Amino acid sequence: MTPVTDGTTTYLICRTVRGRGGWGVHCAAGELITSGWPTLTRARAYAERQLSRAGVER
């Protein structure tokens, strides 16, 4: 599991075994947000984009 955080919001990136496989991005509570990322780098980039968007909305 790889956490990605901005100090307020945290996403967890884990290897996915169900569905499309690959890597999945979860909220801090563990709920799957998206899956099927082919690499950890791409899943992390998605989580970082979500954090950037959240920062703009705050």
mmCIF file of C-alpha atoms in Angstrom, residues 6-33:
data_model
loop_
_atom_site.group_PDB
_atom_site.id
_atom_site.type_symbol
_atom_site.label_atom_id
_atom_site.label_comp_id
_atom_site.label_asym_id
_atom_site.label_seq_id
_atom_site.Cartn_x
_atom_site.Cartn_y
_atom_site.Cartn_z
ATOM 1 C CA ASP A 6 -1.606 16.526 1.288
ATOM 2 C CA GLY A 7 -1.932 16.560 5.080
ATOM 3 C CA THR A 8 -5.730 16.798 4.957
ATOM 4 C CA THR A 9 -6.845 14.200 2.437
ATOM 5 C CA THR A 10 -5.298 10.771 1.973
ATOM 6 C CA TYR A 11 -5.572 8.305 -0.874
ATOM 7 C CA LEU A 12 -4.302 4.746 -0.631
ATOM 8 C CA ILE A 13 -2.871 2.997 -3.671
ATOM 9 C CA CYS A 14 -2.983 -0.797 -3.584
ATOM 10 C CA ARG A 15 -2.539 -3.692 -5.952
ATOM 11 C CA THR A 16 -5.999 -4.723 -7.161
ATOM 12 C CA VAL A 17 -6.955 -8.386 -7.417
ATOM 13 C CA ARG A 18 -10.597 -7.997 -8.432
ATOM 14 C CA GLY A 19 -12.033 -6.449 -11.562
ATOM 15 C CA ARG A 20 -9.539 -5.275 -14.139
ATOM 16 C CA GLY A 21 -6.476 -5.879 -11.983
ATOM 17 C CA GLY A 22 -3.536 -3.490 -11.916
ATOM 18 C CA TRP A 23 -3.472 -0.772 -9.265
ATOM 19 C CA GLY A 24 -6.430 0.793 -7.476
ATOM 20 C CA VAL A 25 -6.902 4.115 -5.705
ATOM 21 C CA HIS A 26 -8.877 4.050 -2.452
ATOM 22 C CA CYS A 27 -10.054 6.764 -0.085
ATOM 23 C CA ALA A 28 -8.603 6.745 3.446
ATOM 24 C CA ALA A 29 -11.632 4.728 4.657
ATOM 25 C CA GLY A 30 -10.709 1.982 2.176
ATOM 26 C CA GLU A 31 -13.468 2.470 -0.403
ATOM 27 C CA LEU A 32 -12.260 1.798 -3.943
ATOM 28 C CA ILE A 33 -12.449 4.955 -6.072
#
